[in-house]
CSV table of C-alpha atoms in Angstrom, one decimal:
chain,number,residue,atom,x,y,z
A,1,MET,CA,0.2,-0.2,-0.1
A,2,TYR,CA,2.7,2.4,1.0
A,3,LYS,CA,4.3,1.6,-2.4
A,4,ILE,CA,1.5,2.6,-4.0
A,5,ILE,CA,0.9,5.8,-2.5
A,6,LYS,CA,4.6,6.7,-3.1
A,7,ILE,CA,4.5,6.1,-6.8
A,8,SER,CA,1.1,8.1,-7.2
A,9,THR,CA,2.6,11.1,-5.2
A,10,LEU,CA,5.6,10.9,-7.8
A,11,VAL,CA,3.1,10.8,-10.7
A,12,ILE,CA,1.3,13.8,-9.6
A,13,SER,CA,4.1,15.7,-8.9
A,14,SER,CA,5.6,14.9,-12.2
A,15,MET,CA,2.2,16.5,-13.5
A,16,PHE,CA,2.8,19.4,-11.6
A,17,LEU,CA,6.2,20.1,-12.8
A,18,VAL,CA,5.5,19.7,-16.5
A,19,ALA,CA,2.2,21.9,-16.1
A,20,CYS,CA,4.3,24.6,-14.4
A,21,ASP,CA,7.2,24.2,-16.8
A,22,ASN,CA,5.3,24.9,-20.1
A,23,LYS,CA,5.6,28.4,-20.8
A,24,LYS,CA,2.9,30.2,-22.7
A,25,ASN,CA,3.9,30.9,-26.1
A,26,THR,CA,3.9,34.8,-26.6
A,27,ASP,CA,5.1,35.0,-30.0
A,28,GLN,CA,2.4,36.3,-32.2
A,29,THR,CA,1.5,34.4,-35.2
A,30,SER,CA,3.1,35.4,-38.7
A,31,PHE,CA,0.6,35.4,-41.3
A,32,ALA,CA,1.3,36.0,-45.3
A,33,GLU,CA,1.0,39.4,-46.4
A,34,ASP,CA,-2.1,39.9,-48.5
A,35,LEU,CA,-1.5,42.0,-51.2
A,36,THR,CA,-4.8,42.7,-52.1
A,37,LEU,CA,-5.6,44.8,-49.0
A,38,CYS,CA,-5.3,48.5,-48.6
A,39,GLN,CA,-1.9,50.0,-47.4
A,40,PHE,CA,-2.9,53.3,-46.1
A,41,SER,CA,0.7,53.9,-45.2
A,42,THR,CA,1.6,54.2,-48.9
A,43,GLY,CA,-1.2,56.5,-49.6
A,44,GLU,CA,-4.8,56.4,-50.5
A,45,CYS,CA,-6.5,52.8,-52.0
A,46,SER,CA,-7.9,53.6,-55.1
A,47,LYS,CA,-10.8,51.3,-56.6
A,48,ASN,CA,-12.1,52.2,-60.3
A,49,VAL,CA,-15.7,51.7,-61.9
A,50,ALA,CA,-16.9,53.1,-65.0
A,51,ASP,CA,-14.6,56.1,-65.9
A,52,ILE,CA,-14.1,57.0,-62.2
A,53,SER,CA,-11.6,56.5,-59.7
A,54,VAL,CA,-12.5,56.6,-56.0
A,55,GLY,CA,-10.0,56.9,-53.4
A,56,LEU,CA,-10.1,55.6,-49.5
A,57,MET,CA,-7.8,56.8,-47.0
A,58,ILE,CA,-7.8,56.2,-43.2
A,59,ASP,CA,-6.3,57.9,-40.9
A,60,PRO,CA,-4.5,57.0,-38.4
A,61,VAL,CA,-3.0,54.7,-41.3
A,62,HIS,CA,-2.4,51.6,-39.2
A,63,THR,CA,-6.2,51.5,-38.5
A,64,PRO,CA,-6.2,51.0,-34.8
A,65,SER,CA,-9.2,48.8,-33.1
A,66,GLU,CA,-11.5,50.6,-30.7
A,67,LYS,CA,-10.0,54.0,-31.6
A,68,PRO,CA,-11.7,56.9,-33.8
A,69,ILE,CA,-10.7,56.6,-37.4
A,70,ASN,CA,-10.9,59.3,-39.9
A,71,ILE,CA,-12.2,58.4,-43.2
A,72,THR,CA,-11.7,60.7,-46.7
A,73,LEU,CA,-13.3,59.6,-50.0
A,74,LYS,CA,-11.9,61.6,-53.1
A,75,SER,CA,-13.3,60.7,-56.7
A,76,THR,CA,-12.2,62.1,-60.0
A,77,GLN,CA,-15.8,62.9,-60.9
A,78,ALA,CA,-18.7,64.4,-59.1
A,79,ILE,CA,-20.5,61.6,-57.2
A,80,THR,CA,-23.8,62.1,-55.1
A,81,ASN,CA,-25.8,60.0,-52.6
A,82,ILE,CA,-22.6,58.4,-51.0
A,83,SER,CA,-23.0,55.8,-48.4
A,84,MET,CA,-20.6,53.6,-46.8
A,85,ARG,CA,-20.5,50.7,-44.3
A,86,ILE,CA,-18.0,48.6,-42.7
A,87,GLU,CA,-18.2,44.9,-42.2
A,88,GLY,CA,-15.9,41.8,-41.1
A,89,ARG,CA,-14.6,40.1,-44.3
A,90,ASP,CA,-14.1,36.7,-43.0
A,91,MET,CA,-16.0,36.9,-40.2
A,92,PHE,CA,-19.5,38.7,-38.9
A,93,MET,CA,-18.6,41.7,-36.7
A,94,GLY,CA,-21.9,43.5,-37.1
A,95,VAL,CA,-22.6,46.2,-39.7
A,96,ILE,CA,-21.2,49.4,-39.0
A,97,PRO,CA,-22.6,52.5,-40.9
A,98,VAL,CA,-19.9,55.3,-41.6
A,99,SER,CA,-21.6,58.7,-41.3
A,100,LEU,CA,-20.1,60.7,-44.3
A,101,SER,CA,-20.4,64.7,-45.0
A,102,SER,CA,-19.4,65.8,-48.5
A,103,VAL,CA,-16.9,68.6,-48.4
A,104,THR,CA,-17.0,69.3,-52.2
A,105,ASP,CA,-18.7,66.9,-55.0
A,106,ASN,CA,-15.4,65.2,-55.1
A,107,GLU,CA,-14.6,64.6,-51.5
A,108,ALA,CA,-16.5,63.0,-48.5
A,109,HIS,CA,-15.0,62.7,-44.9
A,110,GLY,CA,-16.3,60.9,-42.1
A,111,THR,CA,-15.3,58.8,-38.6
A,112,LEU,CA,-15.9,55.2,-37.3
A,113,ILE,CA,-15.0,53.2,-34.5
A,114,PHE,CA,-14.8,49.2,-35.2
A,115,GLY,CA,-14.2,46.6,-32.4
A,116,SER,CA,-11.4,44.7,-32.1
A,117,CYS,CA,-10.9,40.5,-32.6
A,118,SER,CA,-9.3,38.0,-30.7
A,119,SER,CA,-7.9,36.2,-33.8
A,120,ASN,CA,-4.9,39.0,-34.4
A,121,TYR,CA,-5.7,39.3,-37.9
A,122,MET,CA,-9.2,41.0,-38.7
A,123,VAL,CA,-9.7,42.1,-42.1
A,124,TRP,CA,-12.8,44.7,-42.6
A,125,ARG,CA,-14.6,45.5,-46.0
A,126,ALA,CA,-15.5,48.9,-46.6
A,127,PHE,CA,-18.6,49.2,-49.0
A,128,VAL,CA,-18.9,52.6,-50.8
A,129,MET,CA,-22.0,53.0,-52.5
A,130,PHE,CA,-22.9,56.3,-54.5
A,131,ASP,CA,-24.7,57.8,-58.0
A,132,TYR,CA,-22.7,58.4,-60.6
A,133,GLN,CA,-24.0,58.9,-64.4
A,134,ASN,CA,-27.6,58.1,-62.9
A,135,GLN,CA,-26.5,54.6,-61.6
A,136,GLN,CA,-26.1,53.5,-58.1
A,137,ARG,CA,-22.4,52.1,-58.0
A,138,THR,CA,-20.5,50.1,-55.2
A,139,LEU,CA,-17.0,49.7,-54.5
A,140,ILE,CA,-15.2,47.4,-52.0
A,141,TYR,CA,-12.1,48.1,-50.2
A,142,ASP,CA,-10.4,45.8,-47.9
A,143,PHE,CA,-8.1,46.7,-45.2
A,144,LEU,CA,-6.4,45.2,-42.2
A,145,ALA,CA,-6.9,46.2,-38.4
A,146,ASP,CA,-4.5,47.2,-36.4
A,147,ASN,CA,-1.9,47.0,-39.4
A,148,PRO,CA,1.8,46.8,-38.1
A,149,ASN,CA,2.8,48.5,-41.8
């Protein structure tokens, strides 16, 4: 009986040593760079439809989660009825409407705040809708939240 207790104590003690010696991995997982994402650190992200180009700029350029972000939209032609919303590209994070104010016929500004994601890799998708040449147009911009670049 004494031998069984001694062996059990040794096994249980070993388990604690292994468990306590296991260090939590603090290295962040590195992800392959997605070249399709907007890189605001290099300037505005432009998309084209018909004969118009619409550039999206976000400031701060590293697109921090849970902080106010300034949005600027600039178009090469006059556009009307501009609206914008942000959604998660790969996971549902809700729909975030962006209130835009026209500065000129070719420029609009707004602000937004989006939430953080526990995965350390959150791609947001901005949908920009507007009227141009009597037709509604939609452009899509994808960008990484908390972008280290």
